């Protein structure tokens, strides 16, 4: 039985950083999205993850399968000058390496980000996803995310435009009135 | 306590392979020290040797050649001492006579054949071949003991090992045509797939490798 863990991290040991880069490379090659179409050079990828750790508005989660980092997701808080949208955070950069799929890591990562957003007092969690990410779409909808729109030119992959769906989730839904 | 040398020659991250060997050692109920090393003398002293490999054949061969004394140490430990050897992905491909990725590069020449581009019959199949695939066992082998026909393993590769001698094909997989998934002879075995990322199949194979009495 595979051992699964989700960690909120504020520092990455060298070995974990390498595993995270490997997992991201595999996810990108498999069409997993999150910005890159092809994996960048390893030094660029390493700087990206190191950069995530120093941005105060970003909270990084990693998923481990048998102790090895195999996926990741981030909670992005709004900038402090955005008072009107201070209630809304973003779930972004979510992926699981293809070799680690089928163990529920993506669900556990998403729930960890939702819990973190709730704990931090956010009312709404937003996310967007390529229309080709069918498994991710099914996951988000099963967790109560509501699709509110589709952008027809969301991404450009190998010269072709690709649509993307936009979702939101109310983290503190108003209590329903008791049935009469 | 036996020592397993996992050769570090700059070909990618070795941590997942090291962790998988440690975990498989637990399942094999045997005590092993897993040594991630670029020290040729440490490889000479090892009881078992694992050669991983990620990227292009030529880069991996160059990287291995640039580690002082490593090629000589491998020849000694593998040929003269006959210690069990496991090659993973490009580490498996390096056992070939030559590789044809970015020109022709001489391999270790331990198993006859060459490494050529993967060209699936169905052009819709993407390269690299990336994902889970079934193993079709062609010859029984101790490292496949207990693995069922059709066991799933995780592959990431654009090239394949075309074997000259069908007796060295232990298991194949299919991606728009059959290709070598496990190769071997004598004390040598190699997997095109990544056992360290192949969950139960991979752990079972590594545990079998650790138990393997050549």
Coordinates of C-alpha atoms in Angstrom, one line a residue:
Chain A
X1 CA 0.0 0.0 0.0
X2 CA 1.4 3.3 -1.1
X3 CA 2.1 5.9 1.7
X4 CA 0.5 9.3 0.9
X5 CA 1.3 12.6 2.6
X6 CA 0.5 16.3 1.9
X7 CA 2.9 18.8 3.3
X8 CA 2.7 22.6 3.5
X9 CA 6.3 23.7 2.9
X10 CA 8.2 26.9 3.5
X11 CA 11.6 25.4 2.6
X12 CA 12.7 22.7 0.3
X13 CA 15.6 20.4 0.9
X14 CA 17.8 19.8 -2.1
X15 CA 16.4 16.2 -2.6
X16 CA 12.8 17.4 -2.4
X17 CA 13.5 20.3 -4.8
X18 CA 15.0 17.7 -7.3
X19 CA 11.9 15.5 -6.9
X20 CA 9.6 18.4 -7.3
X21 CA 11.4 19.5 -10.6
X22 CA 11.2 15.9 -11.9
X23 CA 7.5 15.6 -11.1
X24 CA 6.8 19.0 -12.7
X25 CA 8.8 18.0 -15.8
X26 CA 6.8 14.7 -16.2
X27 CA 3.5 16.5 -15.7
X28 CA 4.4 19.2 -18.3
X29 CA 5.5 16.5 -20.8
X30 CA 2.2 14.7 -20.2
X31 CA 0.3 17.9 -21.1
X32 CA -0.4 18.8 -17.5
X33 CA -0.3 22.5 -18.1
X34 CA 0.4 25.1 -15.4
X35 CA 2.0 27.5 -17.8
X36 CA 4.7 25.6 -19.4
X37 CA 4.1 23.7 -22.6
X38 CA 7.6 22.1 -22.6
X39 CA 9.7 21.6 -19.5
X40 CA 12.1 24.5 -19.1
X41 CA 15.9 23.9 -18.4
X42 CA 16.4 22.5 -14.9
X43 CA 18.0 25.7 -13.5
X44 CA 15.0 27.7 -14.6
X45 CA 12.7 25.2 -13.0
X46 CA 14.7 25.2 -9.8
X47 CA 14.6 29.0 -9.6
X48 CA 10.9 29.0 -10.2
X49 CA 10.2 26.8 -7.1
X50 CA 12.7 28.7 -5.0
X51 CA 11.0 31.9 -6.1
X52 CA 7.6 30.5 -5.0
X53 CA 8.9 30.0 -1.5
X54 CA 9.9 33.7 -1.1
X55 CA 6.6 35.2 -2.3
X56 CA 4.6 35.9 0.8
X57 CA 1.3 35.6 -1.0
X58 CA 2.0 32.1 -2.1
X59 CA 1.6 29.0 0.0
X60 CA 3.1 25.8 -1.4
X61 CA 1.9 22.3 -0.8
X62 CA 3.6 19.1 -2.0
X63 CA 2.2 15.7 -2.3
X64 CA 4.4 12.7 -1.5
X65 CA 4.0 9.1 -2.6
X66 CA 6.1 6.8 -0.5
X67 CA 8.1 9.8 0.7
X68 CA 8.9 11.1 -2.8
X69 CA 7.5 14.5 -3.9
X70 CA 5.1 13.6 -6.8
X71 CA 2.8 16.6 -7.1
X72 CA 2.1 20.1 -5.9
X73 CA -0.4 22.9 -5.6
X74 CA -0.4 26.5 -4.4
X75 CA -2.7 28.9 -2.7
X76 CA -2.2 32.4 -4.0
X77 CA -3.5 35.2 -1.8
X78 CA -4.6 38.5 -3.3
X79 CA -2.2 41.5 -3.1
X80 CA -2.8 43.6 0.0
X81 CA -3.9 46.7 -2.0
X82 CA -6.8 44.8 -3.5
X83 CA -9.3 45.5 -0.8
X84 CA -12.3 44.7 -3.0
X85 CA -11.1 41.2 -3.7
X86 CA -9.5 40.5 -0.4
X87 CA -12.0 37.8 0.2
X88 CA -10.9 35.7 -2.8
X89 CA -7.8 33.4 -3.1
X90 CA -6.6 31.4 -6.1
X91 CA -5.7 27.7 -6.4
X92 CA -3.0 27.4 -9.0
X93 CA -0.1 25.4 -10.3
X94 CA -1.7 22.1 -9.3
X95 CA -0.3 18.9 -10.8
X96 CA 0.5 15.3 -10.0
X97 CA 3.3 13.4 -11.9
X98 CA 1.8 10.8 -14.3
X99 CA 3.5 7.9 -12.4
X100 CA 1.8 8.9 -9.2
X101 CA -1.8 9.2 -10.4
X102 CA -4.6 7.0 -9.2
X103 CA -3.8 7.3 -5.5
X104 CA -6.0 10.4 -4.8
X105 CA -3.1 12.8 -4.5
X106 CA -4.8 15.5 -6.5
X107 CA -7.9 15.4 -4.3
X108 CA -5.8 15.5 -1.2
X109 CA -3.8 18.5 -2.5
X110 CA -7.0 20.4 -3.5
X111 CA -8.6 19.8 -0.1
X112 CA -5.4 20.9 1.6
X113 CA -5.5 24.2 -0.3
X114 CA -9.2 24.6 0.4
X115 CA -8.6 24.0 4.2
X116 CA -5.7 26.6 4.1
X117 CA -8.0 29.1 2.4
X118 CA -10.7 28.6 4.9
X119 CA -8.3 28.8 7.8
X120 CA -6.9 32.1 6.4
X121 CA -10.5 33.5 6.3
X122 CA -11.1 33.6 2.6
X123 CA -14.6 33.4 1.4
X124 CA -14.0 32.4 -2.2
X125 CA -11.5 30.1 -3.9
X126 CA -11.0 30.6 -7.6
X127 CA -9.2 28.4 -10.2
X128 CA -8.9 28.0 -13.9
X129 CA -8.0 24.9 -15.9
X130 CA -7.5 23.9 -19.6
X131 CA -10.5 22.2 -21.1
X132 CA -8.3 19.2 -21.9
X133 CA -7.7 18.5 -18.2
X134 CA -10.7 16.2 -17.9
X135 CA -9.6 14.5 -14.7
X136 CA -8.9 17.8 -13.0
X137 CA -12.3 19.2 -14.1
X138 CA -14.1 16.2 -12.8
X139 CA -12.2 16.5 -9.5
X140 CA -13.0 20.2 -9.0
X141 CA -16.6 19.7 -9.9
X142 CA -16.9 16.8 -7.4
X143 CA -15.5 19.1 -4.7
X144 CA -18.2 21.8 -5.4
X145 CA -16.4 24.2 -7.6
X146 CA -18.8 26.0 -9.9
X147 CA -17.9 26.7 -13.5
X148 CA -18.8 30.3 -14.3
X149 CA -17.2 30.8 -17.6
X150 CA -15.0 29.6 -20.4
X151 CA -12.2 31.6 -22.1
X152 CA -11.9 30.5 -25.8
X153 CA -8.3 31.6 -26.0
X154 CA -7.1 30.6 -22.6
X155 CA -3.8 29.1 -23.7
X156 CA -1.7 28.7 -26.8
X157 CA -0.3 25.2 -27.2
X158 CA 1.9 24.5 -30.2
X159 CA 0.4 27.4 -32.0
X160 CA -3.2 26.4 -31.4
X161 CA -5.5 28.2 -29.1
X162 CA -6.9 26.2 -26.3
X163 CA -10.0 27.1 -24.2
X164 CA -10.0 27.1 -20.4
X165 CA -12.7 26.9 -17.8
X166 CA -13.0 29.2 -14.8
X167 CA -14.3 28.0 -11.5
X168 CA -15.1 29.4 -8.1
X169 CA -16.1 27.9 -4.8
X170 CA -17.9 29.6 -2.0
X171 CA -16.0 28.4 1.1
X172 CA -18.5 29.8 3.6
X173 CA -21.9 29.2 2.0
X174 CA -24.8 30.8 3.8
X175 CA -26.7 28.3 6.0
X176 CA -29.9 27.1 4.4
X177 CA -33.1 28.1 6.3
X178 CA -34.5 25.1 8.1
X179 CA -37.2 23.2 6.2
X180 CA -40.7 24.3 7.2
Chain B
X1 CA 25.3 -6.4 5.1
X2 CA 25.4 -6.1 1.3
X3 CA 26.0 -2.8 -0.5
X4 CA 24.1 -1.6 -3.5
X5 CA 25.9 1.1 -5.5
X6 CA 23.6 3.5 -7.3
X7 CA 25.9 5.2 -9.7
X8 CA 25.8 9.0 -9.7
X9 CA 27.2 10.4 -13.0
X10 CA 25.2 13.5 -13.3
X11 CA 22.2 11.9 -15.1
X12 CA 19.3 13.4 -13.2
X13 CA 17.9 13.0 -9.8
X14 CA 18.7 9.7 -8.1
X15 CA 16.6 10.1 -5.0
X16 CA 13.5 8.3 -6.1
X17 CA 15.6 5.3 -7.2
X18 CA 17.5 5.3 -3.9
X19 CA 14.3 5.4 -1.9
X20 CA 12.7 2.7 -4.0
X21 CA 15.8 0.4 -3.4
X22 CA 15.6 1.1 0.3
X23 CA 11.9 0.3 0.4
X24 CA 12.4 -2.8 -1.7
X25 CA 15.1 -4.0 0.6
X26 CA 12.6 -3.8 3.4
X27 CA 10.2 -5.9 1.4
X28 CA 13.0 -8.3 0.5
X29 CA 13.6 -8.7 4.3
X30 CA 17.3 -8.1 3.7
X31 CA 19.8 -5.6 5.0
X32 CA 21.3 -3.4 2.3
X33 CA 23.3 -0.2 2.4
X34 CA 22.3 1.9 -0.6
X35 CA 25.2 4.0 -1.7
X36 CA 24.6 6.8 -4.2
X37 CA 28.1 7.2 -5.4
X38 CA 30.4 8.6 -8.1
X39 CA 33.4 6.9 -6.6
X40 CA 34.8 4.1 -8.8
X41 CA 36.4 2.3 -5.9
X42 CA 33.0 2.2 -4.0
X43 CA 31.5 0.6 -7.1
X44 CA 34.3 -1.9 -7.2
X45 CA 33.5 -2.9 -3.7
X46 CA 29.7 -3.1 -4.1
X47 CA 27.8 -6.3 -4.0
X48 CA 25.2 -5.1 -6.6
X49 CA 25.3 -2.2 -9.0
X50 CA 22.4 -0.1 -10.3
X51 CA 23.0 2.3 -13.3
X52 CA 20.2 4.8 -13.8
X53 CA 19.9 7.2 -16.7
X54 CA 17.8 10.0 -17.9
X55 CA 18.1 12.0 -21.1
X56 CA 20.0 11.3 -24.2
X57 CA 22.2 8.2 -24.8
X58 CA 25.2 10.3 -25.9
X59 CA 25.0 12.6 -22.9
X60 CA 24.7 9.7 -20.5
X61 CA 27.7 7.9 -22.1
X62 CA 29.7 11.0 -21.9
X63 CA 28.8 11.6 -18.3
X64 CA 29.7 8.1 -17.3
X65 CA 33.0 8.3 -19.2
X66 CA 33.9 11.5 -17.4
X67 CA 33.7 9.9 -14.0
X68 CA 37.3 9.0 -13.3
X69 CA 37.8 5.2 -13.4
X70 CA 34.1 4.4 -13.6
X71 CA 34.1 2.5 -16.9
X72 CA 37.0 0.4 -15.7
X73 CA 35.3 -0.2 -12.4
X74 CA 32.1 -1.3 -14.1
X75 CA 34.0 -3.7 -16.4
X76 CA 35.7 -5.2 -13.4
X77 CA 32.6 -5.5 -11.1
X78 CA 30.3 -6.7 -13.8
X79 CA 32.5 -8.8 -16.0
X80 CA 35.3 -10.2 -13.9
X81 CA 33.4 -10.4 -10.6
X82 CA 30.0 -11.1 -12.1
X83 CA 28.1 -9.0 -9.6
X84 CA 24.3 -8.5 -10.3
X85 CA 23.8 -5.3 -12.4
X86 CA 20.6 -3.4 -13.1
X87 CA 20.4 -0.7 -15.7
X88 CA 17.4 1.6 -15.6
X89 CA 16.0 3.4 -18.7
X90 CA 19.0 5.0 -20.4
X91 CA 21.2 3.0 -17.9
X92 CA 19.7 -0.1 -19.6
X93 CA 20.2 1.3 -23.1
X94 CA 23.9 2.0 -22.3
X95 CA 24.4 -1.8 -22.3
X96 CA 23.9 -1.8 -26.1
X97 CA 26.7 -1.8 -28.6
X98 CA 25.8 1.6 -29.8
X99 CA 23.1 4.3 -29.6
X100 CA 21.7 6.3 -32.5
X101 CA 20.4 9.3 -30.6
X102 CA 22.0 12.5 -31.8
X103 CA 24.6 10.7 -34.0
X104 CA 26.2 7.3 -33.3
X105 CA 27.6 6.8 -29.8
X106 CA 29.4 3.6 -28.7
X107 CA 27.7 1.9 -25.8
X108 CA 29.2 -0.4 -23.2
X109 CA 28.7 -3.3 -25.6
X110 CA 27.5 -5.8 -23.0
X111 CA 24.3 -6.8 -24.8
X112 CA 24.3 -7.1 -28.6
X113 CA 22.1 -4.6 -30.4
X114 CA 21.6 -0.9 -30.7
X115 CA 19.4 1.9 -29.4
X116 CA 17.1 3.4 -32.1
X117 CA 14.3 5.9 -32.2
X118 CA 10.9 4.6 -31.1
X119 CA 8.6 4.7 -34.2
X120 CA 5.1 3.5 -33.4
X121 CA 3.1 2.2 -36.3
X122 CA 0.2 4.5 -35.3
X123 CA 1.4 8.1 -36.0
X124 CA -1.2 9.4 -33.5
X125 CA 0.9 7.9 -30.7
X126 CA 3.0 10.6 -29.1
X127 CA 6.7 10.5 -28.6
X128 CA 8.0 10.4 -25.9
X129 CA 6.1 7.3 -24.9
X130 CA 5.1 8.3 -21.4
X131 CA 2.8 6.4 -19.0
X132 CA 1.8 3.0 -17.8
X133 CA 2.1 0.0 -20.0
X134 CA 1.7 -3.8 -19.7
X135 CA 4.7 -6.1 -19.6
X136 CA 4.6 -9.2 -21.8
X137 CA 7.0 -11.7 -20.3
X138 CA 9.0 -13.5 -23.0
X139 CA 11.5 -15.5 -20.8
X140 CA 11.2 -16.3 -17.2
X141 CA 13.8 -14.5 -15.1
X142 CA 14.5 -14.2 -11.4
X143 CA 13.9 -10.4 -11.4
X144 CA 10.4 -11.0 -12.7
X145 CA 9.5 -13.7 -10.2
X146 CA 6.0 -13.4 -8.9
X147 CA 5.0 -10.7 -11.4
X148 CA 1.9 -11.6 -13.4
X149 CA 1.7 -11.4 -17.2
X150 CA 0.4 -7.9 -18.0
X151 CA 1.9 -6.3 -14.9
X152 CA 1.9 -2.5 -15.4
X153 CA 5.1 -0.4 -15.4
X154 CA 5.8 3.3 -16.0
X155 CA 7.8 4.3 -19.1
X156 CA 9.2 7.6 -20.3
X157 CA 11.4 7.2 -23.4
X158 CA 11.8 8.2 -27.0
X159 CA 14.3 5.5 -28.0
X160 CA 14.3 1.7 -27.7
X161 CA 16.8 -1.1 -27.4
X162 CA 16.7 -3.2 -30.6
X163 CA 18.2 -6.5 -29.5
X164 CA 20.4 -8.6 -31.9
X165 CA 19.8 -11.8 -29.9
X166 CA 16.2 -12.6 -29.1
X167 CA 17.4 -14.7 -26.1
X168 CA 18.3 -11.4 -24.3
X169 CA 14.7 -10.2 -24.5
X170 CA 13.1 -10.9 -21.1
X171 CA 9.9 -8.9 -21.4
X172 CA 8.4 -6.6 -24.0
X173 CA 5.7 -3.9 -24.1
X174 CA 3.7 -2.5 -26.9
X175 CA 3.5 1.0 -28.1
X176 CA 2.4 0.9 -31.7
X177 CA 4.6 -2.2 -32.0
X178 CA 6.5 -4.3 -29.5
X179 CA 9.7 -3.0 -27.9
X180 CA 12.1 -4.3 -25.3
X181 CA 10.9 -3.6 -21.8
X182 CA 13.3 -5.8 -19.8
X183 CA 16.6 -7.2 -21.3
X184 CA 19.3 -9.3 -19.8
X185 CA 21.8 -12.1 -19.9
X186 CA 24.0 -13.7 -17.2
X187 CA 24.4 -11.2 -14.3
X188 CA 23.0 -8.3 -16.4
X189 CA 19.5 -7.1 -16.4
X190 CA 18.0 -3.8 -17.5
X191 CA 14.5 -2.2 -17.6
X192 CA 13.4 0.4 -20.2
X193 CA 10.7 1.4 -17.6
X194 CA 11.4 3.2 -14.4
X195 CA 11.0 0.6 -11.6
X196 CA 11.4 3.4 -9.0
X197 CA 8.2 5.0 -10.4
X198 CA 6.3 1.8 -11.1
X199 CA 4.8 1.3 -7.7
X200 CA 4.1 -2.4 -6.8
X201 CA 5.6 -3.8 -10.1
X202 CA 8.8 -1.8 -9.7
X203 CA 9.2 -2.5 -6.0
X204 CA 8.7 -6.3 -6.7
X205 CA 11.3 -6.1 -9.5
X206 CA 13.9 -4.3 -7.3
X207 CA 13.3 -6.7 -4.4
X208 CA 13.8 -9.6 -6.8
X209 CA 17.0 -8.0 -8.0
X210 CA 18.2 -7.6 -4.5
X211 CA 17.5 -11.4 -3.8
X212 CA 19.0 -12.4 -7.2
X213 CA 21.7 -15.1 -6.8
X214 CA 23.6 -15.1 -10.1

